[in-house]
mmCIF file of C-alpha atoms in Angstrom:
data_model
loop_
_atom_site.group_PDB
_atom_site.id
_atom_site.type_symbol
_atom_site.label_atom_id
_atom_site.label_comp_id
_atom_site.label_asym_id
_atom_site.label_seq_id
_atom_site.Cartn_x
_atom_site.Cartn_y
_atom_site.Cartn_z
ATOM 1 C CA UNK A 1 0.000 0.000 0.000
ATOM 2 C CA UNK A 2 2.918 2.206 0.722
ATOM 3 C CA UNK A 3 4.769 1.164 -2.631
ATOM 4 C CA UNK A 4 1.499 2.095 -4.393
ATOM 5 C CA UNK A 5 1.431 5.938 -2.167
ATOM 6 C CA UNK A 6 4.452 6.939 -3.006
ATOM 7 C CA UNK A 7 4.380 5.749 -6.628
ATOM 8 C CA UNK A 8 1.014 8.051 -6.750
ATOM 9 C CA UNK A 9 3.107 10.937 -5.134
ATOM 10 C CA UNK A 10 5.973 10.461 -7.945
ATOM 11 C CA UNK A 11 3.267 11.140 -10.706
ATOM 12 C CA UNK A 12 1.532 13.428 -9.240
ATOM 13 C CA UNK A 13 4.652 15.575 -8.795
ATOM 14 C CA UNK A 14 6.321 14.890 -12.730
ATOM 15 C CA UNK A 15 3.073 16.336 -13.790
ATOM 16 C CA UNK A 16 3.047 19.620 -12.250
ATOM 17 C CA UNK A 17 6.843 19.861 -13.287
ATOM 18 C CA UNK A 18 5.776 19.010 -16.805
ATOM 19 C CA UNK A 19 3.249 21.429 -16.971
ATOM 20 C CA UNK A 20 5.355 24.305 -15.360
ATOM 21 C CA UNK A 21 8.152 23.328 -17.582
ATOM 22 C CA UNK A 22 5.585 23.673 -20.688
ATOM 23 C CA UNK A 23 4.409 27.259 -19.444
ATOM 24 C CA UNK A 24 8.324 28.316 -19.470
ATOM 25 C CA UNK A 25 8.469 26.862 -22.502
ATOM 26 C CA UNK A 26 5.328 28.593 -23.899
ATOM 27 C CA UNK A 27 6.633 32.160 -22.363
ATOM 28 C CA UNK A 28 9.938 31.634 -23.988
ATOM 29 C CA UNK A 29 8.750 30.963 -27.240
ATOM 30 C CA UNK A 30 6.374 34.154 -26.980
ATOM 31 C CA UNK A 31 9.359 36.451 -25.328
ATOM 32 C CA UNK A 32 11.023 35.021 -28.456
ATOM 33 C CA UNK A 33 8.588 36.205 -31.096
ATOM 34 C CA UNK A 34 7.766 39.504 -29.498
ATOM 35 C CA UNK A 35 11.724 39.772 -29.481
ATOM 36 C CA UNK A 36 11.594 39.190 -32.991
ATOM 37 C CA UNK A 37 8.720 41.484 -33.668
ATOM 38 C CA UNK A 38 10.963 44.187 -32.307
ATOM 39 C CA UNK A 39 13.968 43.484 -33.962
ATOM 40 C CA UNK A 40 11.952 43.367 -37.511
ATOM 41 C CA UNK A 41 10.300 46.829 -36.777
ATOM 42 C CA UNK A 42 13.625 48.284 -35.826
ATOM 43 C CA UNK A 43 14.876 46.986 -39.816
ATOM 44 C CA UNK A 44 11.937 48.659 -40.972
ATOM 45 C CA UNK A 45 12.155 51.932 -39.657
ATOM 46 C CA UNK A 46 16.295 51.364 -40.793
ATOM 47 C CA UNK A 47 15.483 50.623 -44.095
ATOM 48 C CA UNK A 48 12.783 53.446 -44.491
ATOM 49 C CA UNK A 49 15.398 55.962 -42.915
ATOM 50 C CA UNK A 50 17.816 55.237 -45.515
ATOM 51 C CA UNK A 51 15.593 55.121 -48.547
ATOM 52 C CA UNK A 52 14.590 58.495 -47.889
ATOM 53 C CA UNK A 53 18.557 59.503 -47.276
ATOM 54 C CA UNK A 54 19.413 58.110 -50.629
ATOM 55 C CA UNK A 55 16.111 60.070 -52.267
ATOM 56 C CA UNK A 56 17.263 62.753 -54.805
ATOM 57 C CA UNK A 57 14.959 66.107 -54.642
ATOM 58 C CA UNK A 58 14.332 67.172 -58.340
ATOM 59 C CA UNK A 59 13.668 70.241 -56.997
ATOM 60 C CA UNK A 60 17.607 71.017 -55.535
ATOM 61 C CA UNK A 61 18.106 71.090 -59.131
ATOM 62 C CA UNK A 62 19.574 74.836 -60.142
ATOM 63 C CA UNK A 63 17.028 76.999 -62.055
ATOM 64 C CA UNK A 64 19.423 78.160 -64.460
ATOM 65 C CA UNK A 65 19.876 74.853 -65.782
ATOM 66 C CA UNK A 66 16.250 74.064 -65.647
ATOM 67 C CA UNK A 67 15.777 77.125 -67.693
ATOM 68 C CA UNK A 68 18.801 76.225 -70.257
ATOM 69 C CA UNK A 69 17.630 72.454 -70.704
ATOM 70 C CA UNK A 70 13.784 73.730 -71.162
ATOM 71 C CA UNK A 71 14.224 76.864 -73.371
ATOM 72 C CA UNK A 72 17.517 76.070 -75.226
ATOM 73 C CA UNK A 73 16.348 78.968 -78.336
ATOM 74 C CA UNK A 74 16.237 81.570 -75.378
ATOM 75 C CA UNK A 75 19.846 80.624 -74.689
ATOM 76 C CA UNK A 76 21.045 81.101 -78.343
ATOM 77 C CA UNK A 77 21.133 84.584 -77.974
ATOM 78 C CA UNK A 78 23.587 84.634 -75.200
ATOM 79 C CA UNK A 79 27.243 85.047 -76.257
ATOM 80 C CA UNK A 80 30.182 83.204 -75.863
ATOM 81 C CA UNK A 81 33.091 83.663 -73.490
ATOM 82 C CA UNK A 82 35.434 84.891 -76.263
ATOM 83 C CA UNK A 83 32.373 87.217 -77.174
ATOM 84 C CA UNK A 84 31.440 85.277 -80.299
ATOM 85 C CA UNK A 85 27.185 84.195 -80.526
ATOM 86 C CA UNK A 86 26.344 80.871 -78.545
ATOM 87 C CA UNK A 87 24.781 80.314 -81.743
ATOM 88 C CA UNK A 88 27.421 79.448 -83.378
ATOM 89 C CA UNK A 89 29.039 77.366 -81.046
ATOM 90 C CA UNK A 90 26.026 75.151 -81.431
ATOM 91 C CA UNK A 91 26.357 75.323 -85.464
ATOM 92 C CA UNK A 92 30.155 73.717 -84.074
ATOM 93 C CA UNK A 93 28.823 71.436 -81.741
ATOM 94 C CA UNK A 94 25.905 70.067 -84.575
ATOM 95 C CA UNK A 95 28.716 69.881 -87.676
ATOM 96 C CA UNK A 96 31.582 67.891 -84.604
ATOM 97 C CA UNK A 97 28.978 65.000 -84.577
ATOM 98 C CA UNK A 98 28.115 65.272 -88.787
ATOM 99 C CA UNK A 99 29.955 61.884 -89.457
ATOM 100 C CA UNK A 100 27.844 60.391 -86.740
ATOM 101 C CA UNK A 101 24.544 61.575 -88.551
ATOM 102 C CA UNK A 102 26.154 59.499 -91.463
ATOM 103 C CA UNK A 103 26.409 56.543 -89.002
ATOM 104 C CA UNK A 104 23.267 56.720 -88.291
ATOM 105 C CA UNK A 105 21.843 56.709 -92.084
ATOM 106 C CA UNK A 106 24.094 53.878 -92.416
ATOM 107 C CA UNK A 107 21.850 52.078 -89.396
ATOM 108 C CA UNK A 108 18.784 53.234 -91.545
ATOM 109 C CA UNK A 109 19.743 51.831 -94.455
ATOM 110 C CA UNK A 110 20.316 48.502 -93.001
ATOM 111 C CA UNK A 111 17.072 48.157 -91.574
ATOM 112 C CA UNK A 112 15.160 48.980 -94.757
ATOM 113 C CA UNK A 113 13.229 46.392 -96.338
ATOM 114 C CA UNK A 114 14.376 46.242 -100.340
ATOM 115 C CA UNK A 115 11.249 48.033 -101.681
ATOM 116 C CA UNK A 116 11.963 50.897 -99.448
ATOM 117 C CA UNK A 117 15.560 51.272 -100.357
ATOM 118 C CA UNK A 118 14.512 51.042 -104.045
ATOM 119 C CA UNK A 119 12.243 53.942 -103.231
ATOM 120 C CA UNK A 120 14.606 55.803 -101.777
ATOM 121 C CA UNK A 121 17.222 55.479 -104.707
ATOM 122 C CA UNK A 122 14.143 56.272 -107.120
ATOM 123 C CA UNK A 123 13.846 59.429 -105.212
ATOM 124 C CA UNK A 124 17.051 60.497 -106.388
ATOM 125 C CA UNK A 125 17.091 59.848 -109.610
ATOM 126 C CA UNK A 126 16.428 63.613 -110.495
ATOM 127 C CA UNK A 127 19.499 64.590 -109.017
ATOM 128 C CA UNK A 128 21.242 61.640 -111.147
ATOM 129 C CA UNK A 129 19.778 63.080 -114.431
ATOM 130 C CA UNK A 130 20.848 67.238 -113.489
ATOM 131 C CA UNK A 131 24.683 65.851 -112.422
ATOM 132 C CA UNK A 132 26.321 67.126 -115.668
ATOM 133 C CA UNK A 133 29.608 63.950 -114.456
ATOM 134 C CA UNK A 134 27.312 61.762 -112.956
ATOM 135 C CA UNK A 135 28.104 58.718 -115.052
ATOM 136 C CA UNK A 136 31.581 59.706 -115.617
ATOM 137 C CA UNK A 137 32.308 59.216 -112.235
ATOM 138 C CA UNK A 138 30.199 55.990 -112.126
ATOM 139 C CA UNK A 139 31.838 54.462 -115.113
ATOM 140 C CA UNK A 140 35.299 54.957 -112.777
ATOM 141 C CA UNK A 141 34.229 53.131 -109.675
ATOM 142 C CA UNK A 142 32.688 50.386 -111.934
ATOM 143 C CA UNK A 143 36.005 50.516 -114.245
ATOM 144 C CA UNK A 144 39.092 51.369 -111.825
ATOM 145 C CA UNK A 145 37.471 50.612 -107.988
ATOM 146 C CA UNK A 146 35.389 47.751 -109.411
ATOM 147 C CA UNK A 147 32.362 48.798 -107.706
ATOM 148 C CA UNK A 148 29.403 47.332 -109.711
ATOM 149 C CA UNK A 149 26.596 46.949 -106.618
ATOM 150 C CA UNK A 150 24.347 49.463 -105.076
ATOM 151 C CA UNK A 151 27.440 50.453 -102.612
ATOM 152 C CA UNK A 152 28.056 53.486 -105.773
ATOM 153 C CA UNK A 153 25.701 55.458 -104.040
ATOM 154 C CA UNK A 154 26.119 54.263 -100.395
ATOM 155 C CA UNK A 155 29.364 54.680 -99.906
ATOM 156 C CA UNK A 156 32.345 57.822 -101.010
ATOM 157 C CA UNK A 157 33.947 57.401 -103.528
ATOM 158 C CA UNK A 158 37.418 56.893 -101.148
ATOM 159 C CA UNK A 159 37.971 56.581 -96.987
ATOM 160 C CA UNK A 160 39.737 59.918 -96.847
ATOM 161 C CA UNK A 161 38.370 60.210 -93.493
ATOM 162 C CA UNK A 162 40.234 56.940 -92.286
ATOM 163 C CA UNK A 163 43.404 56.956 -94.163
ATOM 164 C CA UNK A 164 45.891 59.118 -95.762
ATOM 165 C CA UNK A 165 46.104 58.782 -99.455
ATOM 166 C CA UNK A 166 49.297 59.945 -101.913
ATOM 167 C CA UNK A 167 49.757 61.685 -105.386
ATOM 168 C CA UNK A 168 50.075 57.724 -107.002
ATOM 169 C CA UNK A 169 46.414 56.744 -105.835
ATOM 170 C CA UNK A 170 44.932 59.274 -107.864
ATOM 171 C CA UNK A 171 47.032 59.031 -111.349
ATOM 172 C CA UNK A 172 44.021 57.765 -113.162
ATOM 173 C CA UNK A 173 41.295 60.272 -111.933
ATOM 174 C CA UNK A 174 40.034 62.944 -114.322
ATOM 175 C CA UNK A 175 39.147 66.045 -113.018
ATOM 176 C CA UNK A 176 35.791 65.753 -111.832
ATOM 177 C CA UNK A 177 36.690 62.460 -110.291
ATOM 178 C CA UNK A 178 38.992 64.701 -107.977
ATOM 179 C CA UNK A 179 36.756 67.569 -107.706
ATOM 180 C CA UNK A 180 34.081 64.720 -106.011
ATOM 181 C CA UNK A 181 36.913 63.342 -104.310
ATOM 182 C CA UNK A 182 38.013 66.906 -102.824
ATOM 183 C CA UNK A 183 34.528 68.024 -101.997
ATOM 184 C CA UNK A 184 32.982 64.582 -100.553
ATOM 185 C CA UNK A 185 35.517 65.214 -97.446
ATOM 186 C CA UNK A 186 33.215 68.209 -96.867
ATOM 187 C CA UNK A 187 29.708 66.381 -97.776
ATOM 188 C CA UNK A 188 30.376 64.177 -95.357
ATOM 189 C CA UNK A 189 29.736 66.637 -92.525
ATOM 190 C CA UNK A 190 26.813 67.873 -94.375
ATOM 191 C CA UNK A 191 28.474 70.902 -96.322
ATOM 192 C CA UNK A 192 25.755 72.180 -99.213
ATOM 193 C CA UNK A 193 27.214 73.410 -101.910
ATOM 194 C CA UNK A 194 26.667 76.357 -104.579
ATOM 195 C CA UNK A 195 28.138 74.230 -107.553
ATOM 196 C CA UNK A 196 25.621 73.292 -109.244
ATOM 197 C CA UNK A 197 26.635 69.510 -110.586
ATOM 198 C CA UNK A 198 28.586 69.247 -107.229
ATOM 199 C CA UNK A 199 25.003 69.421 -105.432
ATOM 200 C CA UNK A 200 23.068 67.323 -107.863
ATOM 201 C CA UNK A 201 25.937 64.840 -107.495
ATOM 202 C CA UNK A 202 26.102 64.812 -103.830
ATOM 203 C CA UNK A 203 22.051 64.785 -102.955
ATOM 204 C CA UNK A 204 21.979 61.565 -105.394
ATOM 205 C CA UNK A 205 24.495 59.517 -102.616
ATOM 206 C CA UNK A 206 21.648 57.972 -99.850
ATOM 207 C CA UNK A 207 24.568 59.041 -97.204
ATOM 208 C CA UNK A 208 24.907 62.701 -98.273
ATOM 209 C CA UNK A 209 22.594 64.570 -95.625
ATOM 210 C CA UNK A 210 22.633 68.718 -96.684
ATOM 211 C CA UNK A 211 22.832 70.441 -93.283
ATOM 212 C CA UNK A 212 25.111 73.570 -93.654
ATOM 213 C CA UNK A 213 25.670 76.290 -96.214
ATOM 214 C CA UNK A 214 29.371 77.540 -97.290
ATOM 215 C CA UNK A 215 29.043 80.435 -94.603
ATOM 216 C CA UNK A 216 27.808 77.585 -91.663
ATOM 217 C CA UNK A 217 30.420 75.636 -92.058
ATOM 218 C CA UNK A 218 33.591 75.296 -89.890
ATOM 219 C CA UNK A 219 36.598 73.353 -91.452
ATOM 220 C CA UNK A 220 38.107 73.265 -88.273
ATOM 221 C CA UNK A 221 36.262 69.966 -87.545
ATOM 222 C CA UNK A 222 38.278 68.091 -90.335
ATOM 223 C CA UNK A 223 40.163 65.606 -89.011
ATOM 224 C CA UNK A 224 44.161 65.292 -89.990
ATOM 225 C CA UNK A 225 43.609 62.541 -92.536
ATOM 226 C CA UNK A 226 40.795 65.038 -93.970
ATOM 227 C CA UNK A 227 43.055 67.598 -93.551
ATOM 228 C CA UNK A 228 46.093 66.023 -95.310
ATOM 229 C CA UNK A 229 44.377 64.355 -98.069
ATOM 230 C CA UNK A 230 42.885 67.341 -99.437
ATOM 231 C CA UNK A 231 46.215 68.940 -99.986
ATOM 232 C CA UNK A 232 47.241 65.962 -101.581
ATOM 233 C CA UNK A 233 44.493 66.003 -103.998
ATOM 234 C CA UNK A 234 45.593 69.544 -104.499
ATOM 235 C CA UNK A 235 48.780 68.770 -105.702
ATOM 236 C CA UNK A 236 47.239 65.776 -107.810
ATOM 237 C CA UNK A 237 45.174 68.602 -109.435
ATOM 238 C CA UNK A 238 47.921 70.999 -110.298
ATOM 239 C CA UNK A 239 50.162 68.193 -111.289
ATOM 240 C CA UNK A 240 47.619 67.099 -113.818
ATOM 241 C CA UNK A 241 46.624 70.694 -115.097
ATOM 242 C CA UNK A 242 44.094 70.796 -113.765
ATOM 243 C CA UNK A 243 44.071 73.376 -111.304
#
């Protein structure tokens, strides 16, 4: 009877251990959470804090610039720090980037679909049929250049913007082969020209784009190989008697 007491006693106590153990268990899980509650909203408010630090305020932005960046014709009529008009610094700035307007015809021209190109060529023709040389100078890219394709009016007649040239690559040019040669260094930045065959000529060539007149333009964009390749065809010119 005693054995069966005390073995009553034992259980009786493991349960109320088991059950206080469970409620320290159940507090320390929710001191736990609310400790993680806390830590989260602290992260938040971290997060938010710095999101608003790293914000930038369109308005901190300076009203002069606002004002050159919105109303860029207003700012034409201010001049220069040498005294010169801001206008034609921008006349500069457009003619620095005119081989990069070619560029981009070039990345026009590829995306055409062959009707449109073939409209675009058919466009021209007028100024084919008013060029006074026009097959005189395509009968020399088909006969000494071998160009036969649809590159004749895609392309210069020569790279003079990539590489220098000498006297020797021009010995079988006629004149008006050299006068295109000379004056394409200039078309290529959009120069428009007064000649009349010279335009006709040029406005026929899908990469000729006419942007600025004789007055406009400034050859101090021409690059050395420009530079030096137009004296050469100079001297190619007087050599020949031309000039």
């Amino acid at each position: 009877m005693k054995k069966v007491l005390i073995m009553g006693l034992c259980i009786c106590a493991f349960l109320v251990g088991c059950s206080k153990t469970n409620e320290l268990k159940e507090k320390d899980i929710s001191v736990a959470k609310e400790i993680n509650q806390q830590a989260e909203s602290k992260s938040d408010s971290s997060i938010t804090n710095e999101d608003s630090s790293g914000i930038i305020n369109d308005k901190d932005e300076s009203p002069d610039e606002e004002t050159k960046m919105n109303h860029p014709e207003e700012n034409n009529n201010e001049k220069g720090e040498d005294g010169t008009d801001s206008k034609e610094d921008e006349t500069k700035e457009i003619i620095s980037v005119g081989n990069s307007v070619n560029e981009e015809y070039y990345k026009e021209m590829d995306n055409m679909t062959e009707d449109e190109f073939i409209t675009k060529v058919q466009e021209r023709n007028i100024y084919q049929e008013n060029c006074s040389f026009y097959n005189e100078i395509i009968s020399y890219r088909e006969r000494v250049l071998l160009t036969t394709d649809i590159s004749v009016v895609i392309h210069p007649l020569f790279e003079t913007d990539k590489q220098y040239y000498n006297k020797e690559d021009f010995k079988d040019c006629s004149k008006n082969v050299l006068l295109v040669a000379r004056n394409e260094i200039y078309a290529r930045y959009g120069r428009i020209f007064e000649n009349e065959d010279l335009n006709n000529y040029f406005r026929a060539q899908l990469w000729y784009e006419p942007r600025f007149t004789a007055e406009e333009f400034d050859t101090s964009i021409l690059n050395d190989y420009e530079i030096k390749n137009i004296q050469t065809i100079h001297e190619a010119e007087k050599d020949m008697g031309y000039r």
